[in-house]
XYZ file of C-alpha atoms in Angstrom:
617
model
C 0.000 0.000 0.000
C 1.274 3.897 -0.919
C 2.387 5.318 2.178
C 0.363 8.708 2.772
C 2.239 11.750 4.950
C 0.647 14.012 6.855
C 1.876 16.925 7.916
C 2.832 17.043 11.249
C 1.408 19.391 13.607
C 3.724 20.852 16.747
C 2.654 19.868 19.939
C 3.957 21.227 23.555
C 4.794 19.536 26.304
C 4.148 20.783 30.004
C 7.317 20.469 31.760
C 8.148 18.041 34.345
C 9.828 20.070 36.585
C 8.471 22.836 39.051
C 10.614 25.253 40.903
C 10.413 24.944 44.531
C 13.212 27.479 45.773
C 15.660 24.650 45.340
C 19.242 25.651 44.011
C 18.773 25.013 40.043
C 21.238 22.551 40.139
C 19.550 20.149 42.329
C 17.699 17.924 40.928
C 13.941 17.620 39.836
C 11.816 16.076 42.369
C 9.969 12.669 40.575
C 7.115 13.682 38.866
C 4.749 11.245 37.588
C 4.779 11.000 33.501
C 2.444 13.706 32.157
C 0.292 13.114 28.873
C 1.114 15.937 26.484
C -0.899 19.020 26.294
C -2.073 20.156 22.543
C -1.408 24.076 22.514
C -4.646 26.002 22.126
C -2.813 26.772 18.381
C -2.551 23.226 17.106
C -6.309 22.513 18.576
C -7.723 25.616 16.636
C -5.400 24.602 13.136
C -7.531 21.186 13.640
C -10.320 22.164 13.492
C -10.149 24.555 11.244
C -8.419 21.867 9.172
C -11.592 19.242 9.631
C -14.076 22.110 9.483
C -12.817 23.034 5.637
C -12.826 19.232 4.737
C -16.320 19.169 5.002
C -16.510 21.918 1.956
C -15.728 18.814 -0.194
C -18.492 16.818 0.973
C -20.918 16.410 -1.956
C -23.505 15.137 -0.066
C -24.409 17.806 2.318
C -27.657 19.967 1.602
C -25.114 23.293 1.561
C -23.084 23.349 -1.773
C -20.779 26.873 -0.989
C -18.479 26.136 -4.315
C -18.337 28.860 -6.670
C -16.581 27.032 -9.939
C -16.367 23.721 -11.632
C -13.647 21.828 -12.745
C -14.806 18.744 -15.348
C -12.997 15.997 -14.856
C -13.399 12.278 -16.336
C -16.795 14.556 -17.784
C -18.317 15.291 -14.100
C -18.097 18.487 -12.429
C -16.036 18.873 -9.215
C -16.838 21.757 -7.038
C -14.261 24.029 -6.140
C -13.706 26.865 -3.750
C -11.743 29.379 -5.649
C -10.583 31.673 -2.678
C -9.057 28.136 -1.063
C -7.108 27.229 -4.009
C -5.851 31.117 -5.512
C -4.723 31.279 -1.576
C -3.329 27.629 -1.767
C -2.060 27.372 -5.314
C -0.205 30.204 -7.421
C -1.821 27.960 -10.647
C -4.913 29.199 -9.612
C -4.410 32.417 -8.183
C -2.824 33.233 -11.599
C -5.473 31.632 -13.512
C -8.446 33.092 -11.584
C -6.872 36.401 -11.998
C -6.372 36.726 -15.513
C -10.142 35.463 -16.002
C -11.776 38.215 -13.462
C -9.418 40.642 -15.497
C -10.993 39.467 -18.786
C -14.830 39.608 -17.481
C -14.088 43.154 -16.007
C -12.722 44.274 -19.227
C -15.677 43.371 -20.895
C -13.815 41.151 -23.426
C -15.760 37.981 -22.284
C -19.259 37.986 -21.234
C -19.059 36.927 -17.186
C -20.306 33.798 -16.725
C -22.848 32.611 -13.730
C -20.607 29.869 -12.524
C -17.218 29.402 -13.944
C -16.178 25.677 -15.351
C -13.176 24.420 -16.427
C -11.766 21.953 -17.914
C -9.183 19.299 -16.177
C -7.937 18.843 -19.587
C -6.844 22.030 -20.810
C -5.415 22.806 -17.476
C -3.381 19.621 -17.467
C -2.257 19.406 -21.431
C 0.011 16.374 -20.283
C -0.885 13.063 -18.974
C -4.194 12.107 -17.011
C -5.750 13.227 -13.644
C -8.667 11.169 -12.507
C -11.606 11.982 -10.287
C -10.265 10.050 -7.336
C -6.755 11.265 -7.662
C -7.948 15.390 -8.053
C -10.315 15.041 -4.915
C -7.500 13.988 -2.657
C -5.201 16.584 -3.947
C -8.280 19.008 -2.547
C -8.074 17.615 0.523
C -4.796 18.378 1.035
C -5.288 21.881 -0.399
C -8.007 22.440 1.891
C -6.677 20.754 4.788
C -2.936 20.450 4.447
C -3.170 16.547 5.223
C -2.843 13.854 2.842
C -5.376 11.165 3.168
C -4.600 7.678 2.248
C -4.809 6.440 -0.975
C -8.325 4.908 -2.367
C -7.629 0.841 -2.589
C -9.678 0.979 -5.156
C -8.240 2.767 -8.098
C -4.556 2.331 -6.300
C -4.633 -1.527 -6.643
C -4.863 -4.148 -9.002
C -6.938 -7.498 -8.881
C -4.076 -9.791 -9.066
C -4.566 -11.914 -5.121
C -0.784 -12.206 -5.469
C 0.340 -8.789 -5.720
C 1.443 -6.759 -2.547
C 0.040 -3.422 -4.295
C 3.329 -1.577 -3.550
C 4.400 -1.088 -7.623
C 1.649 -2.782 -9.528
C 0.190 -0.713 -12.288
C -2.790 0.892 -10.558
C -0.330 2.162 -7.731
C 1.850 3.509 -10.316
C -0.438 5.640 -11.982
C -2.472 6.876 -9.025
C 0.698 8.653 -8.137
C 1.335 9.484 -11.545
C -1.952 11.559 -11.777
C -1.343 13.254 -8.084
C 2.185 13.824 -9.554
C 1.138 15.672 -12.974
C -1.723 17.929 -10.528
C 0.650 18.861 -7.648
C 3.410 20.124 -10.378
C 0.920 21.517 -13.097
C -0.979 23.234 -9.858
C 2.114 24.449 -8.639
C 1.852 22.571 -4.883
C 5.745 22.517 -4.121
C 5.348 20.223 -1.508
C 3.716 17.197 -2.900
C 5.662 17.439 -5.897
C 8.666 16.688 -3.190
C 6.663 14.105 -1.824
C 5.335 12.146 -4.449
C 8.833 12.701 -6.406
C 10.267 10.125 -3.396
C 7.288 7.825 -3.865
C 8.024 7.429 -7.632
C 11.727 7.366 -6.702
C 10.721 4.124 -4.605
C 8.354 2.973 -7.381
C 11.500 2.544 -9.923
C 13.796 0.713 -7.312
C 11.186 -1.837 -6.975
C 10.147 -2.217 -11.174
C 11.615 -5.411 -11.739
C 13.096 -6.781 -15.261
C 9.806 -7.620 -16.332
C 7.976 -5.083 -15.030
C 10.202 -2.219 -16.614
C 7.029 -0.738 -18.671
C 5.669 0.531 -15.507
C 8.934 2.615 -15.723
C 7.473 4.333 -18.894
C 4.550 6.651 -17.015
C 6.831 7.628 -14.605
C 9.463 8.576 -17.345
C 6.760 10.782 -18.663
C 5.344 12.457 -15.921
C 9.097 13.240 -15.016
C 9.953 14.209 -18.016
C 6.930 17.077 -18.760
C 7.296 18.122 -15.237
C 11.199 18.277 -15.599
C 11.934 16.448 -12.763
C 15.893 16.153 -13.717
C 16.707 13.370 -10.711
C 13.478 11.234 -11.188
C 14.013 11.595 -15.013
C 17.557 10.314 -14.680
C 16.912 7.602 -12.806
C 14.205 6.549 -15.253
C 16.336 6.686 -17.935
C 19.176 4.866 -15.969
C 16.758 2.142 -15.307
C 15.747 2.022 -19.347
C 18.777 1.593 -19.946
C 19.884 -1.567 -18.211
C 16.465 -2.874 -19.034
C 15.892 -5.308 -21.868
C 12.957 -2.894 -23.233
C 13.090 -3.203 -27.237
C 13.732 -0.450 -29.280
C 10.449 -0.424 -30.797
C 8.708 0.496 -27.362
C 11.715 3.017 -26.959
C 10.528 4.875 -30.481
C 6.506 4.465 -30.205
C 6.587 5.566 -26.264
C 9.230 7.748 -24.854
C 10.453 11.892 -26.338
C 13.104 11.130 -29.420
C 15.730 12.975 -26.895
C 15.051 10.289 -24.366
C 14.948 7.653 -26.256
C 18.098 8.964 -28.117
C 19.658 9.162 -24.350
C 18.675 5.419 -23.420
C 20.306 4.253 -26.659
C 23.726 6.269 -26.171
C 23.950 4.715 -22.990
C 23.058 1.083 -24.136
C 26.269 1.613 -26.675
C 28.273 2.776 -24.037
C 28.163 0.439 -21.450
C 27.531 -2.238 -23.670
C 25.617 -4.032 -20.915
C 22.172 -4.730 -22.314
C 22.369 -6.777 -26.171
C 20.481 -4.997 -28.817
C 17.300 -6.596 -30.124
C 19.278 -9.402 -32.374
C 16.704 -10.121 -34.779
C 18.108 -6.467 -36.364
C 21.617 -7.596 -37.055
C 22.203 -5.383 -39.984
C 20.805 -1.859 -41.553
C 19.311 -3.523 -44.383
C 17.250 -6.018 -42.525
C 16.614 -3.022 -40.550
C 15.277 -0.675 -42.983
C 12.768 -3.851 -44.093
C 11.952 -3.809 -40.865
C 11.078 -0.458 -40.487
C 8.954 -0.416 -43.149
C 6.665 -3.345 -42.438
C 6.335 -1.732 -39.339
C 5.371 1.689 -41.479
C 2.662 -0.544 -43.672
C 0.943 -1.172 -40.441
C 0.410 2.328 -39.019
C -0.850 2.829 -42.375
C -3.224 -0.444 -41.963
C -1.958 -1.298 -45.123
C -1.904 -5.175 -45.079
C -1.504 -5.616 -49.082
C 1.943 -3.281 -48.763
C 2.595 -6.088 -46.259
C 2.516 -8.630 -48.218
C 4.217 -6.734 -51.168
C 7.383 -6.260 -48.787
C 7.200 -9.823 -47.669
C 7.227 -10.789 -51.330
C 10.439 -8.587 -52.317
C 12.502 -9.321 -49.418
C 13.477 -12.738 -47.298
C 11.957 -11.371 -44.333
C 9.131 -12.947 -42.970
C 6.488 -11.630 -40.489
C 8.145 -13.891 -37.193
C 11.561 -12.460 -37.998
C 10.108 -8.565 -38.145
C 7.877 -9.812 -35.125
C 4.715 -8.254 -36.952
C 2.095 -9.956 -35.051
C 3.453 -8.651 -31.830
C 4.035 -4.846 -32.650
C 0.399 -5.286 -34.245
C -1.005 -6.644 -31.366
C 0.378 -3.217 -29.676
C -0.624 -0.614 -31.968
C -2.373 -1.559 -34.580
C -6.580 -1.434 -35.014
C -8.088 -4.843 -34.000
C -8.898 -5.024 -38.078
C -5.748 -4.985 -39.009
C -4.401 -7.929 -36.354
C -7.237 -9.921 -37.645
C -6.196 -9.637 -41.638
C -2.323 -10.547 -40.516
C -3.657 -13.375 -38.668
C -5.555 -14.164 -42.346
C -2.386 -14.469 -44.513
C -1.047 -17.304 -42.152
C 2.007 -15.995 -42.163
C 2.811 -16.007 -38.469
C 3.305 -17.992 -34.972
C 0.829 -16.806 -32.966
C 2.401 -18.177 -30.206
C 6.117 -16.684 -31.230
C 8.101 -15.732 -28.013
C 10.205 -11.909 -28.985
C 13.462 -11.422 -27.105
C 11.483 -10.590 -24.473
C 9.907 -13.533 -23.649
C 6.706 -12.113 -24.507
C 3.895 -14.144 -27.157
C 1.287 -11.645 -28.880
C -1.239 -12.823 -26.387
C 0.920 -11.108 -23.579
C 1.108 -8.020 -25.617
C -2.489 -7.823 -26.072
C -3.101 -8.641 -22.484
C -1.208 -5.432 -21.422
C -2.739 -3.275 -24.301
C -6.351 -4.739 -22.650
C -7.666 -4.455 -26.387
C -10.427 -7.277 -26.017
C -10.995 -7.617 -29.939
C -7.625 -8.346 -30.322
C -7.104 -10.875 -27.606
C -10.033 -12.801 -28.919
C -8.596 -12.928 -32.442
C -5.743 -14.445 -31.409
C -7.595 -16.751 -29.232
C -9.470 -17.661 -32.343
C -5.976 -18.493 -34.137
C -5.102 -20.848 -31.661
C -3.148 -18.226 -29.238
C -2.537 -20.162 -25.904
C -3.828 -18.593 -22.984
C -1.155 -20.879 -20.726
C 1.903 -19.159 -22.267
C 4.096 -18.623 -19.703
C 6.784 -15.282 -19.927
C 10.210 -15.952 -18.217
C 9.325 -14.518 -14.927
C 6.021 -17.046 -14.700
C 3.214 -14.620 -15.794
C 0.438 -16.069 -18.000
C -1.665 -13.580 -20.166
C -4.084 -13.477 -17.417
C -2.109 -12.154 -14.705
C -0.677 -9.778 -16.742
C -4.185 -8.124 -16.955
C -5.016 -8.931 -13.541
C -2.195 -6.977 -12.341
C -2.954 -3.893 -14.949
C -6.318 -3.374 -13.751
C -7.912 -1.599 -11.151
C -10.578 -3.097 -8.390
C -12.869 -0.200 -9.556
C -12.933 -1.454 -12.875
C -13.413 -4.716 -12.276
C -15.562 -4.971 -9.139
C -18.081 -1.543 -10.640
C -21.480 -2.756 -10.768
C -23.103 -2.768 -14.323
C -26.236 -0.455 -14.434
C -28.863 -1.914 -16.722
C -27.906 -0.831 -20.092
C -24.459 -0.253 -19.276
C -21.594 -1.630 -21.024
C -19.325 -4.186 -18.793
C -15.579 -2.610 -18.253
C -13.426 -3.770 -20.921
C -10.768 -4.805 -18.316
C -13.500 -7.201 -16.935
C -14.191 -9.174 -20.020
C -11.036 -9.279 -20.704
C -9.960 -10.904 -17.783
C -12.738 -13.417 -17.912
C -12.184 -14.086 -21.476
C -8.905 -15.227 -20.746
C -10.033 -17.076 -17.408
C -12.486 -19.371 -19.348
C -10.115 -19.982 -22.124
C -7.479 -21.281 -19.491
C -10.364 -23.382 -18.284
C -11.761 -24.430 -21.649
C -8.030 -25.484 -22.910
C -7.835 -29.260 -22.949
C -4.162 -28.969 -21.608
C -3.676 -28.704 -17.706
C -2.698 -25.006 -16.019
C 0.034 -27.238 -14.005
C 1.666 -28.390 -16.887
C 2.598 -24.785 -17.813
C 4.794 -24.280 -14.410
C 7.942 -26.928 -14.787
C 10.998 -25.015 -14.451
C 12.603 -24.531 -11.262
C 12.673 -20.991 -11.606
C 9.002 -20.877 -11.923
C 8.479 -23.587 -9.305
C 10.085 -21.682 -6.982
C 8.377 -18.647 -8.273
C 4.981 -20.556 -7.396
C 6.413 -21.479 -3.875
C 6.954 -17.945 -3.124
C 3.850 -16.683 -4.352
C 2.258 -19.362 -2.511
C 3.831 -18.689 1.250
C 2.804 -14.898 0.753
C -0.739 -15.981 0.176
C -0.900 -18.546 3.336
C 0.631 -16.113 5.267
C -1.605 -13.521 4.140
C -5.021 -15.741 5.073
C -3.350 -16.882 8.198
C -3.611 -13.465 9.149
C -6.920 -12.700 7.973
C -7.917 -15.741 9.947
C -6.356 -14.528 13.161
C -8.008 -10.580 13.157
C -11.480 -11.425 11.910
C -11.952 -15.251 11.817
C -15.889 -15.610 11.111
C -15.624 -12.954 7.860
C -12.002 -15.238 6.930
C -13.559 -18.684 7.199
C -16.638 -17.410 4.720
C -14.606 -15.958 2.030
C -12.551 -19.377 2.165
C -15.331 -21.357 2.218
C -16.739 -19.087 -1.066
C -13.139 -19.844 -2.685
C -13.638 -23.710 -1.722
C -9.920 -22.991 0.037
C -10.945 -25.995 2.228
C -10.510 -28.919 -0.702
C -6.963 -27.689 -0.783
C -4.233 -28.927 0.719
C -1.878 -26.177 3.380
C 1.290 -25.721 2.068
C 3.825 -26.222 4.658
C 5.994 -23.260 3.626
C 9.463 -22.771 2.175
C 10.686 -21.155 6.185
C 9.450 -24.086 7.565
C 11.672 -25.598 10.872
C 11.328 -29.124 12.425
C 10.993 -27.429 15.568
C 7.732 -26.034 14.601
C 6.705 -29.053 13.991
C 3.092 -29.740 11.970
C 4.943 -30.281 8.632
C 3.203 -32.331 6.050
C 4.797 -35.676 4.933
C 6.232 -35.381 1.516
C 4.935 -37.895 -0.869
C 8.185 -39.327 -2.198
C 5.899 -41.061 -4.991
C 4.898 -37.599 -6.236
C 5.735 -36.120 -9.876
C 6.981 -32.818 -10.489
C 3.678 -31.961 -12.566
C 1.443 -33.861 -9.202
C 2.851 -30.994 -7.230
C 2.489 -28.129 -9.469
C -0.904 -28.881 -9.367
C -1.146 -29.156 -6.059
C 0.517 -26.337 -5.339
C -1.594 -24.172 -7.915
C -4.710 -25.732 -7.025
C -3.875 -23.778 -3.335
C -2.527 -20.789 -4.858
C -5.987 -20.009 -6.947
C -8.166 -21.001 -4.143
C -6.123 -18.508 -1.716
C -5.894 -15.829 -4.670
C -9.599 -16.355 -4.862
C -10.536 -15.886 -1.090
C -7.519 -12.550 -0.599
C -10.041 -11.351 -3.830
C -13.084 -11.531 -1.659
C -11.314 -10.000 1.305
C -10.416 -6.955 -0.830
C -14.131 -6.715 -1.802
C -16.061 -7.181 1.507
C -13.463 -5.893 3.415
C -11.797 -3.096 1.489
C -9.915 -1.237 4.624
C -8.990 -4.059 6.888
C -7.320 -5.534 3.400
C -5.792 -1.966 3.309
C -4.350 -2.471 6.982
C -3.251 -6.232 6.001
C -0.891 -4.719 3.314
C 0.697 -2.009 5.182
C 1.564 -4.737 7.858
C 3.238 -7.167 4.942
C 4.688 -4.583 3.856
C 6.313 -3.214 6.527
C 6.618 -5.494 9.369
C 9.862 -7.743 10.025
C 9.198 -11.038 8.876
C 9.923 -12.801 12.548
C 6.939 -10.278 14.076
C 5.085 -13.244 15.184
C 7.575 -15.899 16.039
C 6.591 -15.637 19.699
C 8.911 -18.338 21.136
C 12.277 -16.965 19.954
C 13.915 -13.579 21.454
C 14.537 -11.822 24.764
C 11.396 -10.912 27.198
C 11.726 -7.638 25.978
C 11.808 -8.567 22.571
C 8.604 -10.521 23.364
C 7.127 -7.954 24.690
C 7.466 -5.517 22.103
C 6.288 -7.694 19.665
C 2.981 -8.295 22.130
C 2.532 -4.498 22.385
C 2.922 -4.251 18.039
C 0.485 -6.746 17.711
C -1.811 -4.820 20.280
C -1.598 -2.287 17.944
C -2.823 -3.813 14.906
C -5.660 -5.168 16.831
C -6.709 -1.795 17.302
C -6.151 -0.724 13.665
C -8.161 -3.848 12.118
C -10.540 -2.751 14.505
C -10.829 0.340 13.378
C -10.639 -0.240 9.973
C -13.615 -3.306 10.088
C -16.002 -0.727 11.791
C -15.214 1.470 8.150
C -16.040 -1.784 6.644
C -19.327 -2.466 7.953
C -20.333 1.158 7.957
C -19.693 1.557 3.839
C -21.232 -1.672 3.481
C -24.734 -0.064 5.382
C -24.531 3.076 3.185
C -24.211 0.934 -0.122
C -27.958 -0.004 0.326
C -27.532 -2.999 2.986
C -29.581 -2.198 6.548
C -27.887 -0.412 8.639
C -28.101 -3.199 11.085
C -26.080 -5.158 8.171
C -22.521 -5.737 7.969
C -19.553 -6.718 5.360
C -20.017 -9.891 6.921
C -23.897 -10.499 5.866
C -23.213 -9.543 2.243
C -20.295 -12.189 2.355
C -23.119 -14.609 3.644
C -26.021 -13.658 1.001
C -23.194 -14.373 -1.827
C -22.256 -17.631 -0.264
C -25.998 -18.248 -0.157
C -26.149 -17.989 -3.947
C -23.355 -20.647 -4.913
C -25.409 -23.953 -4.881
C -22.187 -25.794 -5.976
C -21.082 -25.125 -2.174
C -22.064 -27.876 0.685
C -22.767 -26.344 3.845
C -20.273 -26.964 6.532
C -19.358 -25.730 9.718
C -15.754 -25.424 9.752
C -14.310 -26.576 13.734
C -13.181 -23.350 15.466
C -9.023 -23.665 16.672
C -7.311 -21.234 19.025
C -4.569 -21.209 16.953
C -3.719 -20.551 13.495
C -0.611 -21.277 11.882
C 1.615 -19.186 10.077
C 4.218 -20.682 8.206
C 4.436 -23.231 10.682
C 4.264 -21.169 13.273
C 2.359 -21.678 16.161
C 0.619 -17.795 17.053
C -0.073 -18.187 20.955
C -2.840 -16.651 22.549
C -1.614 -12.343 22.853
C -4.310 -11.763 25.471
C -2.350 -14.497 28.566
């Protein structure tokens, strides 16, 4: 989860010490430990602060705003003597058009509108991402990031560089420097920082928004460290040409020859097969199959070796991927250098008409690329939980990230050859056992700070017909350890194992959608907690005791953060006697393919083998 700062506000402490006509060098009597006093200052800034928040509320009976801004094409209200005070954007902006009006050149208008658009000519700033730049305007505190346009759907991801989380910071970063908010732009400069340290080999496209926002917000030390990343990436030079500034992409290139650490795409060995290249390439921005085939005719190279299929699946119109798929001319299941089949390019263009052609052509939908990820969770982990869990109004179009997803879910399903077969390196076995310990640590914990809500969204996933995995950190003296199966086959245990991992993936989705904030509070503490937080048996006393007090804590916080639960769940038409955890109950009502069982209740619950022991002795 994106870490949000606040700023801090001063507090003063009452001293300890009270002269008593003592020499000053004696010392202080023993005073018992006094709580710190708030100044009358910081109490007044508070309120103040919460008092303006509630300007943004849209559904109070009082609307005070005097302007509009359209965004995503709704109106947001805005305050315009908070933000020309706030923002020198705005004061600037509001200026010039009261100077306009009074000069008679434009007719004043009523209500002023604007559009988020044409004040932000680069890049994209959402709804959810301008309303909680407001709230900092208004209130000088940054709230936390919405889980649900700030995460993907992918169970396995921790949400701390996916996609969603990328660009959510993205948008605040293009509004805090187009709006001239000094500030964030510091702030969300480090988070983006962060976000490239963590972008791993196959992940480097999430690089590419970040490059961008950098880049038209000259942001010289986030912009070289983009390009330094580029650079020592494997990211064709195709991608380099269609998606970054010519100077940048010049830049990554000079520094590719110079340190002669990442190998040119080898399929362009020479400037003639280059230049044939280059123009098949041309013949498809023009959608200009026949010149295609023309070029094909007059040269030796074929549509594999200029990987056509894949730079169509990328940019071209769905038309156009389906008449190259006509000639029968290429693999449709042709890996590029980067380990990458045209399905996986579609699935991260989310171009439904184009994944289903190639589905048609015999595409496989249990591809693999080199770091494990099937077409599937490639679009899993590029879409947001608002676009996939938004409820379809009658009439209304489904999300195109849905059926996307689903398309490729039932084709996995409807393909005659096994999901487990797919997974038989030991890279991606390993891969597998990784992903597979975060997710049983992950339910464990679930199960331990609301158990009733954890056992239904299990039971929902059918987590129960699985069998525990018994964890890569696993000791003897922990004991509980499964007996290996000496008579089992590599491919018998990938499908155990992935059996478990979609069954948890499957019950951490229901989680997120029941229980959106106590999911919220889950990832913070995977994220940032030391792994041994909960071996209880090992340390000093006061190690022990520390680690009772932390988990004390986050007691509290799920507490906390369930009650949010349950009281979103009442305003989004359930009673307001209901909770998250009825809703979760009337959907596992509705699956008659589920037996009803009553799961035996344990005062323990196991993570990785370890024994939890009960915090409250």
């Amino acid at each position: 989860m994106a870490d949000a700062a606040e700023w801090s506000s001063g507090l003063s402490f009452t001293s300890s010490y009270v002269s008593n006509g003592t020499s000053p060098d004696a010392a202080p009597p023993p005073v018992a430990a006094v709580e710190p006093t708030p100044s009358l200052e910081v109490v007044s800034l508070t309120r103040l602060s919460c008092n303006l928040e509630r300007l943004l509320l849209v559904d109070t009976d009082l609307d005070c705003s005097d302007a509009d801004i359209m965004v995503e094409s709704a109106p947001v209200g805005i305050h315009r003597c908070i933000l020309a005070a706030r923002s020198k954007f705005f004061h600037d902006l509001f200026a010039r058009d009261a100077k306009v009006c009074a000069e008679g050149v434009v007719k004043k208008a009523k209500r002023p509108q604007y559009k988020m658009s044409e004040l932000v000519p680069y890049g994209h700033v959402g709804t959810e991402a301008f309303m909680l730049f407001l709230s900092y305007v208004y209130t000088g505190k940054l709230k936390p990031y919405p889980p649900e346009v700030s995460q993907c759907v992918d169970g396995m991801c921790a949400h701390d560089a996916c996609r969603p989380a990328v660009n959510f910071v993205v948008e605040l970063m293009y509004a805090s420097s187009v709006f001239q908010v000094s500030e964030l732009v510091s702030l969300f400069q480090r988070r983006l920082i962060t976000f490239v340290e963590k972008a791993c080999v196959a992940c480097v496209e999430d690089i590419i928004p970040i490059l961008l926002v950098a880049y038209h917000s000259q942001l010289n030390q986030l912009l070289s460290d983009c390009i330094q990343r580029i650079a020592r990436s494997n990211l064709d030079l195709v991608t380099l040409d269609k998606e970054l500034p010519p100077e940048v992409a010049a830049e990554i290139k000079d520094l590719r020859k110079k340190s002669q650490a990442v190998e040119l795409d080898v399929s362009i060995v020479d400037p003639i097969h280059e230049k044939r290249v280059t123009r098949i390439h041309r013949a498809l921005d023009s959608d200009d199959v026949a010149l295609v085939e023309l070029l094909l005719t007059e040269s030796n190279v074929t549509l594999d070796d200029a990987n056509a299929l894949h730079y169509a699946a990328m940019y071209c119109d769905s038309k156009v991927v389906a008449e190259i798929l006509e000639l029968g001319l290429a693999n449709v299941n042709l890996k590029n250098a980067r380990g990458y089949t045209p399905l996986h390019v579609a699935a991260m263009r989310r171009e439904l008409a184009v994944i289903m052609s190639l589905l048609e052509k015999g595409a496989s939908a249990l591809e693999t690329t080199d770091d494990g990820q099937n077409a599937v969770s490639i679009c899993r982990r590029l879409t947001r939980a608002k676009d996939y869990y938004a409820k379809r109004e009658k009439g209304q179009e489904t999300n195109k990230d849905r059926l996307c997803i689903d398309v490729l879910e039932r084709e996995m399903m409807r393909n005659p050859i096994s999901v487990e077969d797919s997974v038989t390196s030991p890279l991606l076995a390993d891969d597998l056992h990784m992903k597979l310990l975060y997710l049983e640590n992950r339910v464990a914990f679930a199960r331990l700070f609301f158990p009733t809500e954890a056992k239904l969204a299990m039971h929902m996933a059918h987590t129960e017909k699985t069998l525990e995995f018994a964890g890569l950190t696993a000791s003897k003296s922990f004991g509980n350890l499964r007996e290996v199966d000496l008579n089992e086959t590599p491919i018998m245990q990938n499908k155990r194992l992935r059996s478990r991992v979609d069954a948890l993936a499957r019950t951490v989705e229901l989680g997120r959608r029941y229980f959106p904030n106590c999911s919220e509070v889950l990832d913070k503490f995977l994220e940032d907690d030391q792994p041994d937080l909960f071996y209880l048996q090992t340390g000093t006393p006061d190690e022990q005791k520390m680690k009772k007090m932390r988990f004390s804590e986050l007691k509290t916080d799920f507490q906390k953060a369930f009650t949010k639960d349950k009281a979103v769940n009442g305003r989004s038409g359930l009673s307001s006697s209901s909770s998250s955890t009825s809703s979760l109950k009337r959907d596992l009502k509705q699956q008659n393919t589920v037996k009803k069982r009553s799961p035996k209740s344990s005062n323990t619950i196991r993570v990785s083998n370890v024994c939890l022991v009960d915090m409250e002795e």
